[in-house]
């Protein structure tokens, strides 16, 4: 008898060393660490190409759709194989406000945890979620994230939204891997503690 397997949900996010994940100027400050690093490109390529679907919150979906469609037109911003994969891969967008979505996306609403469980139970590769925000209260609260990858860029921002702000209940993780890159970025990979 073959053992039933579920797809893994892999969350990838970045933050400053002071724990900020969102602020009006964070991408501008972080750009130097992700735009010119071969290590960063290889890592992101590995994560994305091991997946066959994305799970996004509305804000990340809207930001990414615009950015990656623009990159496809200009040929600038990221390696084209990565851009083509981002534009082509199916996406699931958790939103209470979106009625429809383009960019090869399906809106999921209602019981988000149950919908994500259904997606994870379908055959396929990993599902990647980029960014950290309100959707994580559901995903981590229901123990749906299988691997959390935090890219810590070596700058302090001093303002903005912090990682896991407002998350309940308390979550315990086990550090599964650490990567150090030449530009000072540290990648921390965590799995849920059993």
PDB file of C-alpha atoms in Angstrom:
ATOM      1  CA  UNK A   1       0.000   0.000   0.000  1.00  0.00           C
ATOM      2  CA  UNK A   2       1.387   3.413  -1.013  1.00  0.00           C
ATOM      3  CA  UNK A   3       1.531   5.997   1.742  1.00  0.00           C
ATOM      4  CA  UNK A   4      -0.518   9.113   1.051  1.00  0.00           C
ATOM      5  CA  UNK A   5       1.596  12.248   0.922  1.00  0.00           C
ATOM      6  CA  UNK A   6       0.571  15.869   1.051  1.00  0.00           C
ATOM      7  CA  UNK A   7       2.214  18.764  -0.660  1.00  0.00           C
ATOM      8  CA  UNK A   8       4.383  20.969   1.517  1.00  0.00           C
ATOM      9  CA  UNK A   9       3.537  24.613   2.068  1.00  0.00           C
ATOM     10  CA  UNK A  10       6.795  26.599   2.053  1.00  0.00           C
ATOM     11  CA  UNK A  11       6.704  30.209   3.202  1.00  0.00           C
ATOM     12  CA  UNK A  12       9.477  32.553   2.086  1.00  0.00           C
ATOM     13  CA  UNK A  13       9.739  36.024   3.535  1.00  0.00           C
ATOM     14  CA  UNK A  14      12.400  38.598   4.225  1.00  0.00           C
ATOM     15  CA  UNK A  15      13.003  40.980   7.057  1.00  0.00           C
ATOM     16  CA  UNK A  16      15.502  43.492   8.372  1.00  0.00           C
ATOM     17  CA  UNK A  17      17.650  42.523  11.346  1.00  0.00           C
ATOM     18  CA  UNK A  18      15.245  44.413  13.599  1.00  0.00           C
ATOM     19  CA  UNK A  19      12.383  42.158  12.467  1.00  0.00           C
ATOM     20  CA  UNK A  20      10.591  44.526  10.072  1.00  0.00           C
ATOM     21  CA  UNK A  21       8.768  42.813   7.193  1.00  0.00           C
ATOM     22  CA  UNK A  22       6.697  45.695   5.819  1.00  0.00           C
ATOM     23  CA  UNK A  23       7.227  49.442   5.541  1.00  0.00           C
ATOM     24  CA  UNK A  24       6.915  51.950   2.699  1.00  0.00           C
ATOM     25  CA  UNK A  25      10.695  51.999   2.150  1.00  0.00           C
ATOM     26  CA  UNK A  26      11.652  48.387   2.953  1.00  0.00           C
ATOM     27  CA  UNK A  27      11.959  47.168  -0.638  1.00  0.00           C
ATOM     28  CA  UNK A  28      14.149  50.145  -1.546  1.00  0.00           C
ATOM     29  CA  UNK A  29      16.472  49.378   1.374  1.00  0.00           C
ATOM     30  CA  UNK A  30      16.452  45.590   0.776  1.00  0.00           C
ATOM     31  CA  UNK A  31      16.958  45.752  -3.010  1.00  0.00           C
ATOM     32  CA  UNK A  32      20.763  45.826  -2.814  1.00  0.00           C
ATOM     33  CA  UNK A  33      20.733  42.476  -0.985  1.00  0.00           C
ATOM     34  CA  UNK A  34      18.407  40.606  -3.321  1.00  0.00           C
ATOM     35  CA  UNK A  35      19.081  42.197  -6.693  1.00  0.00           C
ATOM     36  CA  UNK A  36      22.824  41.643  -6.972  1.00  0.00           C
ATOM     37  CA  UNK A  37      23.372  38.326  -5.183  1.00  0.00           C
ATOM     38  CA  UNK A  38      23.933  35.119  -7.139  1.00  0.00           C
ATOM     39  CA  UNK A  39      23.354  33.198  -3.891  1.00  0.00           C
ATOM     40  CA  UNK A  40      19.969  34.882  -3.495  1.00  0.00           C
ATOM     41  CA  UNK A  41      19.023  34.105  -7.108  1.00  0.00           C
ATOM     42  CA  UNK A  42      20.026  30.448  -6.802  1.00  0.00           C
ATOM     43  CA  UNK A  43      18.112  30.027  -3.545  1.00  0.00           C
ATOM     44  CA  UNK A  44      14.926  31.633  -4.853  1.00  0.00           C
ATOM     45  CA  UNK A  45      15.199  29.608  -8.077  1.00  0.00           C
ATOM     46  CA  UNK A  46      15.515  26.375  -6.077  1.00  0.00           C
ATOM     47  CA  UNK A  47      12.455  27.200  -3.946  1.00  0.00           C
ATOM     48  CA  UNK A  48      10.252  28.289  -6.864  1.00  0.00           C
ATOM     49  CA  UNK A  49      11.161  25.466  -9.232  1.00  0.00           C
ATOM     50  CA  UNK A  50      10.420  22.841  -6.546  1.00  0.00           C
ATOM     51  CA  UNK A  51       6.830  24.149  -6.493  1.00  0.00           C
ATOM     52  CA  UNK A  52       3.934  24.034  -8.898  1.00  0.00           C
ATOM     53  CA  UNK A  53       1.629  26.558  -7.172  1.00  0.00           C
ATOM     54  CA  UNK A  54       1.767  29.786  -5.168  1.00  0.00           C
ATOM     55  CA  UNK A  55      -0.398  30.834  -2.227  1.00  0.00           C
ATOM     56  CA  UNK A  56      -0.574  34.589  -1.751  1.00  0.00           C
ATOM     57  CA  UNK A  57      -2.407  37.129   0.338  1.00  0.00           C
ATOM     58  CA  UNK A  58      -4.173  39.903  -1.566  1.00  0.00           C
ATOM     59  CA  UNK A  59      -1.540  42.576  -0.983  1.00  0.00           C
ATOM     60  CA  UNK A  60       1.360  40.337  -2.067  1.00  0.00           C
ATOM     61  CA  UNK A  61      -0.667  39.119  -5.045  1.00  0.00           C
ATOM     62  CA  UNK A  62      -1.340  42.673  -6.269  1.00  0.00           C
ATOM     63  CA  UNK A  63       2.281  43.763  -5.764  1.00  0.00           C
ATOM     64  CA  UNK A  64       3.774  40.658  -7.379  1.00  0.00           C
ATOM     65  CA  UNK A  65       1.361  40.594 -10.344  1.00  0.00           C
ATOM     66  CA  UNK A  66       2.285  44.139 -11.321  1.00  0.00           C
ATOM     67  CA  UNK A  67       6.016  43.637 -10.724  1.00  0.00           C
ATOM     68  CA  UNK A  68       6.404  40.332 -12.572  1.00  0.00           C
ATOM     69  CA  UNK A  69       4.232  41.327 -15.540  1.00  0.00           C
ATOM     70  CA  UNK A  70       6.352  44.493 -15.824  1.00  0.00           C
ATOM     71  CA  UNK A  71       9.563  42.432 -15.614  1.00  0.00           C
ATOM     72  CA  UNK A  72       8.328  40.211 -18.450  1.00  0.00           C
ATOM     73  CA  UNK A  73       7.864  43.320 -20.623  1.00  0.00           C
ATOM     74  CA  UNK A  74      11.136  45.050 -19.730  1.00  0.00           C
ATOM     75  CA  UNK A  75      13.402  42.024 -19.248  1.00  0.00           C
ATOM     76  CA  UNK A  76      14.786  43.692 -16.107  1.00  0.00           C
ATOM     77  CA  UNK A  77      14.526  42.932 -12.392  1.00  0.00           C
ATOM     78  CA  UNK A  78      15.064  39.167 -12.175  1.00  0.00           C
ATOM     79  CA  UNK A  79      16.385  36.325 -14.359  1.00  0.00           C
ATOM     80  CA  UNK A  80      13.873  35.666 -17.173  1.00  0.00           C
ATOM     81  CA  UNK A  81      13.473  31.953 -16.342  1.00  0.00           C
ATOM     82  CA  UNK A  82      12.364  32.991 -12.840  1.00  0.00           C
ATOM     83  CA  UNK A  83      10.040  35.704 -14.193  1.00  0.00           C
ATOM     84  CA  UNK A  84       8.459  33.274 -16.664  1.00  0.00           C
ATOM     85  CA  UNK A  85       7.936  30.698 -13.907  1.00  0.00           C
ATOM     86  CA  UNK A  86       6.356  33.300 -11.598  1.00  0.00           C
ATOM     87  CA  UNK A  87       4.049  34.487 -14.368  1.00  0.00           C
ATOM     88  CA  UNK A  88       3.080  30.983 -15.501  1.00  0.00           C
ATOM     89  CA  UNK A  89       2.643  29.057 -12.258  1.00  0.00           C
ATOM     90  CA  UNK A  90      -0.937  28.693 -10.895  1.00  0.00           C
ATOM     91  CA  UNK A  91      -1.704  30.935  -7.940  1.00  0.00           C
ATOM     92  CA  UNK A  92      -4.232  30.810  -5.121  1.00  0.00           C
ATOM     93  CA  UNK A  93      -5.097  34.184  -3.581  1.00  0.00           C
ATOM     94  CA  UNK A  94      -6.718  34.323  -0.158  1.00  0.00           C
ATOM     95  CA  UNK A  95      -8.935  37.396  -0.093  1.00  0.00           C
ATOM     96  CA  UNK A  96     -12.213  38.598   1.362  1.00  0.00           C
ATOM     97  CA  UNK A  97     -12.381  41.552  -1.042  1.00  0.00           C
ATOM     98  CA  UNK A  98     -11.242  40.320  -4.474  1.00  0.00           C
ATOM     99  CA  UNK A  99     -14.080  39.050  -6.652  1.00  0.00           C
ATOM    100  CA  UNK A 100     -11.873  37.829  -9.515  1.00  0.00           C
ATOM    101  CA  UNK A 101      -8.177  37.538 -10.200  1.00  0.00           C
ATOM    102  CA  UNK A 102      -6.021  37.327 -13.286  1.00  0.00           C
ATOM    103  CA  UNK A 103      -2.294  36.447 -13.529  1.00  0.00           C
ATOM    104  CA  UNK A 104      -3.204  32.748 -13.634  1.00  0.00           C
ATOM    105  CA  UNK A 105      -4.823  33.049 -10.187  1.00  0.00           C
ATOM    106  CA  UNK A 106      -7.865  31.672  -8.392  1.00  0.00           C
ATOM    107  CA  UNK A 107      -9.414  33.540  -5.463  1.00  0.00           C
ATOM    108  CA  UNK A 108     -10.061  31.436  -2.369  1.00  0.00           C
ATOM    109  CA  UNK A 109     -12.399  32.689   0.328  1.00  0.00           C
ATOM    110  CA  UNK A 110     -14.531  31.340   3.114  1.00  0.00           C
ATOM    111  CA  UNK A 111     -12.743  28.894   5.402  1.00  0.00           C
ATOM    112  CA  UNK A 112      -9.182  29.602   4.245  1.00  0.00           C
ATOM    113  CA  UNK A 113      -7.649  26.862   6.401  1.00  0.00           C
ATOM    114  CA  UNK A 114      -9.973  24.254   4.898  1.00  0.00           C
ATOM    115  CA  UNK A 115      -9.307  25.504   1.358  1.00  0.00           C
ATOM    116  CA  UNK A 116      -5.538  25.348   1.931  1.00  0.00           C
ATOM    117  CA  UNK A 117      -5.884  21.812   3.332  1.00  0.00           C
ATOM    118  CA  UNK A 118      -7.712  20.817   0.129  1.00  0.00           C
ATOM    119  CA  UNK A 119      -4.987  22.348  -2.046  1.00  0.00           C
ATOM    120  CA  UNK A 120      -2.283  20.603  -0.014  1.00  0.00           C
ATOM    121  CA  UNK A 121      -4.070  17.261  -0.378  1.00  0.00           C
ATOM    122  CA  UNK A 122      -4.054  17.447  -4.179  1.00  0.00           C
ATOM    123  CA  UNK A 123      -1.212  15.728  -6.047  1.00  0.00           C
ATOM    124  CA  UNK A 124       1.682  17.963  -6.969  1.00  0.00           C
ATOM    125  CA  UNK A 125       4.867  19.646  -5.867  1.00  0.00           C
ATOM    126  CA  UNK A 126       5.354  22.191  -3.087  1.00  0.00           C
ATOM    127  CA  UNK A 127       3.203  25.283  -2.706  1.00  0.00           C
ATOM    128  CA  UNK A 128       5.168  28.483  -2.083  1.00  0.00           C
ATOM    129  CA  UNK A 129       3.826  31.434  -0.127  1.00  0.00           C
ATOM    130  CA  UNK A 130       5.735  34.688  -0.367  1.00  0.00           C
ATOM    131  CA  UNK A 131       5.503  37.439   2.212  1.00  0.00           C
ATOM    132  CA  UNK A 132       4.165  37.469   5.739  1.00  0.00           C
ATOM    133  CA  UNK A 133       0.935  39.144   6.763  1.00  0.00           C
ATOM    134  CA  UNK A 134      -2.625  38.621   8.012  1.00  0.00           C
ATOM    135  CA  UNK A 135      -3.006  35.310   6.144  1.00  0.00           C
ATOM    136  CA  UNK A 136      -0.291  33.855   8.382  1.00  0.00           C
ATOM    137  CA  UNK A 137      -2.526  34.119  11.444  1.00  0.00           C
ATOM    138  CA  UNK A 138      -4.628  31.400   9.806  1.00  0.00           C
ATOM    139  CA  UNK A 139      -1.791  29.373   8.293  1.00  0.00           C
ATOM    140  CA  UNK A 140       0.380  29.242  11.404  1.00  0.00           C
ATOM    141  CA  UNK A 141      -2.595  29.098  13.759  1.00  0.00           C
ATOM    142  CA  UNK A 142      -3.781  25.961  11.940  1.00  0.00           C
ATOM    143  CA  UNK A 143      -0.229  24.540  11.557  1.00  0.00           C
ATOM    144  CA  UNK A 144      -0.422  24.526   7.769  1.00  0.00           C
ATOM    145  CA  UNK A 145       3.090  25.848   7.043  1.00  0.00           C
ATOM    146  CA  UNK A 146       5.624  23.027   6.670  1.00  0.00           C
ATOM    147  CA  UNK A 147       8.774  25.113   6.137  1.00  0.00           C
ATOM    148  CA  UNK A 148       9.384  28.762   7.030  1.00  0.00           C
ATOM    149  CA  UNK A 149      12.317  30.415   5.235  1.00  0.00           C
ATOM    150  CA  UNK A 150      13.299  33.833   6.597  1.00  0.00           C
ATOM    151  CA  UNK A 151      15.878  35.848   4.682  1.00  0.00           C
ATOM    152  CA  UNK A 152      17.380  38.297   7.168  1.00  0.00           C
ATOM    153  CA  UNK A 153      18.959  41.224   5.323  1.00  0.00           C
ATOM    154  CA  UNK A 154      21.734  43.082   7.183  1.00  0.00           C
ATOM    155  CA  UNK A 155      20.099  46.437   7.810  1.00  0.00           C
ATOM    156  CA  UNK A 156      17.939  47.885  10.580  1.00  0.00           C
ATOM    157  CA  UNK A 157      14.892  49.866   9.480  1.00  0.00           C
ATOM    158  CA  UNK A 158      13.584  51.091  12.834  1.00  0.00           C
ATOM    159  CA  UNK A 159       9.936  51.320  11.779  1.00  0.00           C
ATOM    160  CA  UNK A 160       7.209  49.260  10.143  1.00  0.00           C
ATOM    161  CA  UNK A 161       5.337  46.020  10.712  1.00  0.00           C
ATOM    162  CA  UNK A 162       7.263  43.303  12.521  1.00  0.00           C
ATOM    163  CA  UNK A 163       7.331  39.605  11.777  1.00  0.00           C
ATOM    164  CA  UNK A 164       4.320  37.766  13.266  1.00  0.00           C
ATOM    165  CA  UNK A 165       2.791  40.893  14.750  1.00  0.00           C
ATOM    166  CA  UNK A 166      -0.532  39.884  16.310  1.00  0.00           C
ATOM    167  CA  UNK A 167       0.002  36.142  15.825  1.00  0.00           C
ATOM    168  CA  UNK A 168      -1.866  33.883  18.256  1.00  0.00           C
ATOM    169  CA  UNK A 169      -1.401  31.291  19.652  1.00  0.00           C
ATOM    170  CA  UNK A 170       2.286  30.962  20.496  1.00  0.00           C
ATOM    171  CA  UNK A 171       4.143  28.928  17.905  1.00  0.00           C
ATOM    172  CA  UNK A 172       7.231  26.783  18.523  1.00  0.00           C
ATOM    173  CA  UNK A 173       9.635  26.013  15.689  1.00  0.00           C
ATOM    174  CA  UNK A 174      12.770  23.951  15.156  1.00  0.00           C
ATOM    175  CA  UNK A 175      15.682  25.430  13.212  1.00  0.00           C
ATOM    176  CA  UNK A 176      16.337  23.048  10.319  1.00  0.00           C
ATOM    177  CA  UNK A 177      19.016  24.945   8.373  1.00  0.00           C
ATOM    178  CA  UNK A 178      21.064  28.154   8.296  1.00  0.00           C
ATOM    179  CA  UNK A 179      22.703  29.670   5.232  1.00  0.00           C
ATOM    180  CA  UNK A 180      25.122  32.610   5.250  1.00  0.00           C
ATOM    181  CA  UNK A 181      25.689  34.597   2.098  1.00  0.00           C
ATOM    182  CA  UNK A 182      28.586  36.779   1.079  1.00  0.00           C
ATOM    183  CA  UNK A 183      26.517  39.989   1.187  1.00  0.00           C
ATOM    184  CA  UNK A 184      25.678  39.439   4.883  1.00  0.00           C
ATOM    185  CA  UNK A 185      22.233  37.912   4.367  1.00  0.00           C
ATOM    186  CA  UNK A 186      21.383  34.999   6.665  1.00  0.00           C
ATOM    187  CA  UNK A 187      18.680  32.491   5.723  1.00  0.00           C
ATOM    188  CA  UNK A 188      16.951  30.781   8.639  1.00  0.00           C
ATOM    189  CA  UNK A 189      14.829  27.742   7.810  1.00  0.00           C
ATOM    190  CA  UNK A 190      12.354  26.488  10.392  1.00  0.00           C
ATOM    191  CA  UNK A 191       9.950  23.571  10.584  1.00  0.00           C
ATOM    192  CA  UNK A 192       7.057  23.311  13.061  1.00  0.00           C
ATOM    193  CA  UNK A 193       8.043  21.628  16.287  1.00  0.00           C
ATOM    194  CA  UNK A 194       6.127  18.367  16.702  1.00  0.00           C
TER     195      UNK A 194
END
